[in-house]
mmCIF file of C-alpha atoms in Angstrom:
data_model
loop_
_atom_site.group_PDB
_atom_site.id
_atom_site.type_symbol
_atom_site.label_atom_id
_atom_site.label_comp_id
_atom_site.label_asym_id
_atom_site.label_seq_id
_atom_site.Cartn_x
_atom_site.Cartn_y
_atom_site.Cartn_z
ATOM 1 C CA ASN G 1 0.000 0.000 0.000
ATOM 2 C CA ALA G 2 1.702 3.161 -1.183
ATOM 3 C CA GLY G 3 1.944 5.967 1.306
ATOM 4 C CA VAL G 4 0.782 9.525 0.879
ATOM 5 C CA MET G 5 2.308 10.978 -2.255
ATOM 6 C CA GLN G 6 3.042 14.613 -2.895
ATOM 7 C CA ASN G 7 4.403 16.263 -5.969
ATOM 8 C CA PRO G 8 6.396 18.064 -6.840
ATOM 9 C CA ARG G 9 8.888 17.633 -4.010
ATOM 10 C CA HIS G 10 10.488 20.955 -4.804
ATOM 11 C CA LEU G 11 8.878 23.872 -6.559
ATOM 12 C CA VAL G 12 10.442 27.201 -7.450
ATOM 13 C CA ARG G 13 8.236 30.081 -8.459
ATOM 14 C CA ARG G 14 8.873 33.740 -9.134
ATOM 15 C CA ARG G 15 6.827 36.329 -7.303
ATOM 16 C CA GLY G 16 3.416 36.692 -8.913
ATOM 17 C CA GLN G 17 3.282 33.218 -10.399
ATOM 18 C CA GLU G 18 0.907 30.446 -9.374
ATOM 19 C CA ALA G 19 1.899 27.349 -7.423
ATOM 20 C CA ARG G 20 -0.014 24.074 -7.572
ATOM 21 C CA LEU G 21 0.760 21.392 -5.040
ATOM 22 C CA ARG G 22 -0.678 17.908 -5.391
ATOM 23 C CA CYS G 23 -1.439 15.263 -2.815
ATOM 24 C CA SER G 24 -2.588 11.693 -3.396
ATOM 25 C CA PRO G 25 -3.828 10.159 -0.138
ATOM 26 C CA MET G 26 -3.239 6.607 0.905
ATOM 27 C CA LYS G 27 -5.501 4.064 -0.715
ATOM 28 C CA GLY G 28 -8.815 3.920 1.087
ATOM 29 C CA HIS G 29 -8.337 7.273 2.832
ATOM 30 C CA SER G 30 -11.011 9.861 2.249
ATOM 31 C CA HIS G 31 -9.750 12.646 4.538
ATOM 32 C CA VAL G 32 -6.985 15.033 3.527
ATOM 33 C CA TYR G 33 -5.268 17.708 5.605
ATOM 34 C CA TRP G 34 -2.826 20.369 4.472
ATOM 35 C CA TYR G 35 -0.241 21.863 6.803
ATOM 36 C CA ARG G 36 2.383 24.537 6.279
ATOM 37 C CA GLN G 37 5.771 24.605 7.930
ATOM 38 C CA LEU G 38 7.624 27.890 7.852
ATOM 39 C CA PRO G 39 11.397 27.776 8.407
ATOM 40 C CA GLU G 40 12.324 26.911 12.005
ATOM 41 C CA GLU G 41 8.682 26.481 13.005
ATOM 42 C CA GLY G 42 6.202 23.717 13.659
ATOM 43 C CA LEU G 43 3.465 22.656 11.275
ATOM 44 C CA LYS G 44 0.365 24.827 11.112
ATOM 45 C CA PHE G 45 -2.991 23.495 10.009
ATOM 46 C CA MET G 46 -4.389 25.036 6.848
ATOM 47 C CA VAL G 47 -7.370 23.068 5.571
ATOM 48 C CA TYR G 48 -9.242 19.791 5.989
ATOM 49 C CA LEU G 49 -11.075 18.230 3.062
ATOM 50 C CA GLN G 50 -13.126 15.205 2.280
ATOM 51 C CA LYS G 51 -13.991 14.143 -1.243
ATOM 52 C CA GLU G 52 -15.579 17.146 -3.001
ATOM 53 C CA ASN G 53 -16.021 19.021 0.286
ATOM 54 C CA ILE G 54 -14.018 21.546 2.278
ATOM 55 C CA ILE G 55 -14.739 20.756 5.922
ATOM 56 C CA ASP G 56 -12.520 23.250 7.717
ATOM 57 C CA GLU G 57 -10.449 25.977 6.092
ATOM 58 C CA SER G 58 -9.887 28.033 9.214
ATOM 59 C CA GLY G 59 -6.108 27.933 8.763
ATOM 60 C CA MET G 60 -6.069 29.131 5.179
ATOM 61 C CA PRO G 61 -5.113 32.715 4.378
ATOM 62 C CA LYS G 62 -8.201 34.538 3.149
ATOM 63 C CA GLU G 63 -6.696 35.527 -0.165
ATOM 64 C CA ARG G 64 -4.695 33.759 -2.873
ATOM 65 C CA PHE G 65 -4.976 30.285 -1.308
ATOM 66 C CA SER G 66 -7.498 27.631 -2.288
ATOM 67 C CA ALA G 67 -7.792 23.867 -1.977
ATOM 68 C CA GLU G 68 -9.853 21.144 -3.526
ATOM 69 C CA PHE G 69 -10.242 17.391 -3.322
ATOM 70 C CA PRO G 70 -12.222 16.272 -6.364
ATOM 71 C CA LYS G 71 -14.102 13.029 -6.703
ATOM 72 C CA GLU G 72 -11.360 11.740 -8.969
ATOM 73 C CA GLY G 73 -7.722 12.643 -8.726
ATOM 74 C CA PRO G 74 -5.450 14.183 -6.126
ATOM 75 C CA SER G 75 -6.094 16.999 -3.718
ATOM 76 C CA ILE G 76 -4.720 20.323 -4.966
ATOM 77 C CA LEU G 77 -3.452 23.248 -2.917
ATOM 78 C CA ARG G 78 -3.293 26.299 -5.117
ATOM 79 C CA ILE G 79 -1.478 29.516 -4.314
ATOM 80 C CA GLN G 80 -2.029 32.407 -6.667
ATOM 81 C CA GLN G 81 0.326 35.363 -7.103
ATOM 82 C CA VAL G 82 2.931 33.899 -4.765
ATOM 83 C CA VAL G 83 5.008 36.154 -2.528
ATOM 84 C CA ARG G 84 8.299 35.484 -0.738
ATOM 85 C CA GLY G 85 6.443 34.840 2.509
ATOM 86 C CA ASP G 86 4.795 31.806 0.916
ATOM 87 C CA SER G 87 8.164 30.026 0.853
ATOM 88 C CA ALA G 88 7.692 27.035 3.127
ATOM 89 C CA ALA G 89 7.272 23.292 3.228
ATOM 90 C CA TYR G 90 3.698 22.198 2.587
ATOM 91 C CA PHE G 91 2.669 18.844 3.990
ATOM 92 C CA CYS G 92 -0.332 16.769 3.154
ATOM 93 C CA ALA G 93 -1.705 14.097 5.478
ATOM 94 C CA SER G 94 -4.490 11.601 4.997
ATOM 95 C CA SER G 95 -6.584 9.483 7.293
ATOM 96 C CA PRO G 96 -9.352 6.923 7.064
ATOM 97 C CA SER G 97 -12.929 7.792 8.013
ATOM 98 C CA LYS G 98 -13.873 8.348 11.641
ATOM 99 C CA GLY G 99 -15.750 5.083 11.858
ATOM 100 C CA GLN G 100 -12.502 3.197 11.524
ATOM 101 C CA GLY G 101 -11.091 4.265 14.846
ATOM 102 C CA VAL G 102 -8.514 6.773 15.942
ATOM 103 C CA ASN G 103 -7.971 9.364 13.297
ATOM 104 C CA GLU G 104 -4.297 8.704 12.767
ATOM 105 C CA GLN G 105 -2.799 10.874 10.088
ATOM 106 C CA TYR G 106 -0.181 9.683 7.656
ATOM 107 C CA PHE G 107 2.026 12.350 6.201
ATOM 108 C CA GLY G 108 3.468 12.768 2.750
ATOM 109 C CA PRO G 109 7.073 13.843 2.183
ATOM 110 C CA GLY G 110 6.091 17.470 1.682
ATOM 111 C CA THR G 111 6.567 20.000 -1.091
ATOM 112 C CA ARG G 112 9.185 22.656 -0.525
ATOM 113 C CA LEU G 113 8.080 25.859 -2.205
ATOM 114 C CA THR G 114 10.665 28.534 -2.851
ATOM 115 C CA VAL G 115 9.561 31.923 -4.117
ATOM 116 C CA THR G 116 12.296 33.986 -5.738
ATOM 117 C CA ALA H 1 -8.325 26.981 21.004
ATOM 118 C CA GLN H 2 -5.816 24.387 21.991
ATOM 119 C CA THR H 3 -2.149 25.278 22.352
ATOM 120 C CA VAL H 4 0.907 23.043 22.537
ATOM 121 C CA THR H 5 4.177 24.209 24.051
ATOM 122 C CA GLN H 6 7.600 22.628 23.761
ATOM 123 C CA SER H 7 9.921 24.615 25.970
ATOM 124 C CA GLN H 8 13.183 23.000 24.854
ATOM 125 C CA PRO H 9 14.321 24.324 21.461
ATOM 126 C CA GLU H 10 17.344 22.006 21.453
ATOM 127 C CA MET H 11 18.510 18.950 23.346
ATOM 128 C CA SER H 12 21.509 16.696 23.024
ATOM 129 C CA VAL H 13 22.337 13.247 24.365
ATOM 130 C CA GLN H 14 25.122 10.732 24.130
ATOM 131 C CA GLU H 15 24.508 7.547 22.220
ATOM 132 C CA ALA H 16 22.995 4.784 24.404
ATOM 133 C CA GLU H 17 21.819 7.239 27.038
ATOM 134 C CA THR H 18 18.279 8.338 27.888
ATOM 135 C CA VAL H 19 16.722 11.686 27.097
ATOM 136 C CA THR H 20 13.332 13.221 27.896
ATOM 137 C CA LEU H 21 11.582 15.808 25.752
ATOM 138 C CA SER H 22 8.946 18.002 27.360
ATOM 139 C CA CYS H 23 5.526 19.026 26.099
ATOM 140 C CA THR H 24 2.645 20.811 27.743
ATOM 141 C CA TYR H 25 -0.725 21.643 26.267
ATOM 142 C CA ASP H 26 -3.809 23.609 27.093
ATOM 143 C CA THR H 27 -7.337 22.382 26.489
ATOM 144 C CA SER H 28 -10.716 22.309 28.147
ATOM 145 C CA GLU H 29 -11.594 19.013 26.516
ATOM 146 C CA ASN H 30 -11.660 15.693 28.324
ATOM 147 C CA ASN H 31 -11.334 13.350 25.380
ATOM 148 C CA TYR H 32 -8.396 13.897 23.032
ATOM 149 C CA TYR H 33 -5.278 12.347 21.564
ATOM 150 C CA LEU H 34 -1.632 13.282 21.876
ATOM 151 C CA PHE H 35 1.156 12.391 19.488
ATOM 152 C CA TRP H 36 4.881 12.663 19.103
ATOM 153 C CA TYR H 37 6.174 13.011 15.553
ATOM 154 C CA LYS H 38 9.770 12.808 14.413
ATOM 155 C CA GLN H 39 11.084 14.866 11.514
ATOM 156 C CA PRO H 40 14.591 13.779 10.418
ATOM 157 C CA PRO H 41 16.674 15.828 7.978
ATOM 158 C CA SER H 42 14.689 14.248 5.123
ATOM 159 C CA ARG H 43 11.740 16.295 6.508
ATOM 160 C CA GLN H 44 9.404 13.299 6.386
ATOM 161 C CA MET H 45 6.971 13.377 9.320
ATOM 162 C CA ILE H 46 7.054 10.045 11.138
ATOM 163 C CA LEU H 47 4.644 9.092 13.893
ATOM 164 C CA VAL H 48 6.601 7.938 16.933
ATOM 165 C CA ILE H 49 3.928 7.304 19.536
ATOM 166 C CA ARG H 50 0.369 8.245 20.453
ATOM 167 C CA GLN H 51 -1.659 8.433 23.647
ATOM 168 C CA GLU H 52 -5.409 8.442 24.151
ATOM 169 C CA ALA H 53 -6.371 10.780 26.996
ATOM 170 C CA TYR H 54 -8.898 8.338 28.441
ATOM 171 C CA LYS H 55 -6.193 5.742 28.982
ATOM 172 C CA GLN H 56 -4.277 6.025 32.234
ATOM 173 C CA GLN H 57 -1.530 3.701 31.114
ATOM 174 C CA ASN H 58 1.396 5.419 29.449
ATOM 175 C CA ALA H 59 2.024 4.401 25.850
ATOM 176 C CA THR H 60 5.213 2.568 24.942
ATOM 177 C CA GLU H 61 6.743 1.759 21.576
ATOM 178 C CA ASN H 62 10.038 -0.089 21.882
ATOM 179 C CA ARG H 63 12.613 2.476 23.074
ATOM 180 C CA PHE H 64 10.049 5.277 23.150
ATOM 181 C CA SER H 65 7.685 5.878 26.040
ATOM 182 C CA VAL H 66 5.600 8.761 27.313
ATOM 183 C CA ASN H 67 4.828 10.205 30.706
ATOM 184 C CA PHE H 68 1.248 11.425 30.387
ATOM 185 C CA GLN H 69 0.049 13.583 33.272
ATOM 186 C CA LYS H 70 -3.505 14.556 32.392
ATOM 187 C CA ALA H 71 -4.149 16.828 35.367
ATOM 188 C CA ALA H 72 -0.938 18.715 34.720
ATOM 189 C CA LYS H 73 -1.535 18.665 30.942
ATOM 190 C CA SER H 74 1.935 17.317 30.387
ATOM 191 C CA PHE H 75 3.059 14.781 27.791
ATOM 192 C CA SER H 76 6.794 14.085 27.788
ATOM 193 C CA LEU H 77 8.652 11.679 25.530
ATOM 194 C CA LYS H 78 11.432 9.472 26.862
ATOM 195 C CA ILE H 79 13.893 7.925 24.464
ATOM 196 C CA SER H 80 15.947 5.110 25.950
ATOM 197 C CA ASP H 81 19.189 3.740 24.537
ATOM 198 C CA SER H 82 19.464 6.697 22.153
ATOM 199 C CA GLN H 83 20.742 5.935 18.679
ATOM 200 C CA LEU H 84 22.355 8.158 16.068
ATOM 201 C CA GLY H 85 19.275 7.674 13.894
ATOM 202 C CA ASP H 86 17.170 9.354 16.557
ATOM 203 C CA THR H 87 18.712 12.697 15.600
ATOM 204 C CA ALA H 88 15.774 14.737 14.352
ATOM 205 C CA MET H 89 13.274 17.455 15.169
ATOM 206 C CA TYR H 90 10.551 16.138 17.463
ATOM 207 C CA PHE H 91 7.062 17.597 17.501
ATOM 208 C CA CYS H 92 4.372 17.138 20.091
ATOM 209 C CA ALA H 93 0.847 17.331 18.686
ATOM 210 C CA PHE H 94 -2.704 17.493 20.025
ATOM 211 C CA MET H 95 -5.906 16.268 18.412
ATOM 212 C CA ASP H 96 -9.485 16.803 19.535
ATOM 213 C CA PRO H 97 -11.474 14.206 17.621
ATOM 214 C CA ASP H 98 -14.890 15.460 18.672
ATOM 215 C CA ALA H 99 -14.518 19.176 18.168
ATOM 216 C CA GLY H 100 -17.832 20.251 16.677
ATOM 217 C CA GLY H 101 -17.365 18.324 13.460
ATOM 218 C CA THR H 102 -15.341 20.924 11.616
ATOM 219 C CA SER H 103 -12.127 20.546 13.584
ATOM 220 C CA TYR H 104 -12.251 16.795 13.578
ATOM 221 C CA GLY H 105 -8.797 15.362 13.196
ATOM 222 C CA LYS H 106 -6.977 18.684 13.030
ATOM 223 C CA LEU H 107 -3.539 18.446 14.611
ATOM 224 C CA THR H 108 -2.102 21.306 16.637
ATOM 225 C CA PHE H 109 1.686 21.124 16.799
ATOM 226 C CA GLY H 110 4.253 22.497 19.211
ATOM 227 C CA GLN H 111 7.258 24.446 18.026
ATOM 228 C CA GLY H 112 9.512 21.418 18.013
ATOM 229 C CA THR H 113 12.659 20.268 19.807
ATOM 230 C CA ILE H 114 15.839 19.557 17.868
ATOM 231 C CA LEU H 115 17.447 16.433 19.314
ATOM 232 C CA THR H 116 21.050 15.615 18.509
ATOM 233 C CA VAL H 117 22.498 12.241 19.449
ATOM 234 C CA HIS H 118 26.293 12.306 19.764
ATOM 235 C CA PRO H 119 28.464 9.224 19.230
#
């Protein structure tokens, strides 16, 4: 069973460009979480999605950031008009549904975004 | 909102010795989960150990064990027989699985402790 997959692993964008980060959850997992890790800091929750639904986006910046988890395909975190402050590692985690017990999250390897 | 505090930015230990990493948290909830994650230089987040708040018995996973003090809201990680491969950033994390539906499963992380194991 493949783990959580994220791509690309490294992404370089110039200021003003768009960044698209992809996350494929573990097989059978229907819950996806995105976290951001700024340099020298812990991970901060951004958004929680289930298939075709955003459940909690309380950690997402109000502008330029959006996320989706379509019925088919990976979850996408999209950052429009990137700025230097968006440079960070973005982690995706997935978990099975609540009915299957403790909501243990499995993390992907992260995408390191660098804005130049 | 829950908060998680790791008061030790850096720790070091000699190989084969024991080290304890501290974590405190703040919550008004009674039912929750606590985790320790390890982040080696590869940056992959690896689950080390977890504790359910309703369980009085401290969790143990091989060389890793926790000291869970619910009343004091303390959740420390003890690493016995430290190995060079234990060198990593360690994060304490809190989860409230019943938080009003929308926060279900959201992890709140501490700032992290960098652990260096010396040969």
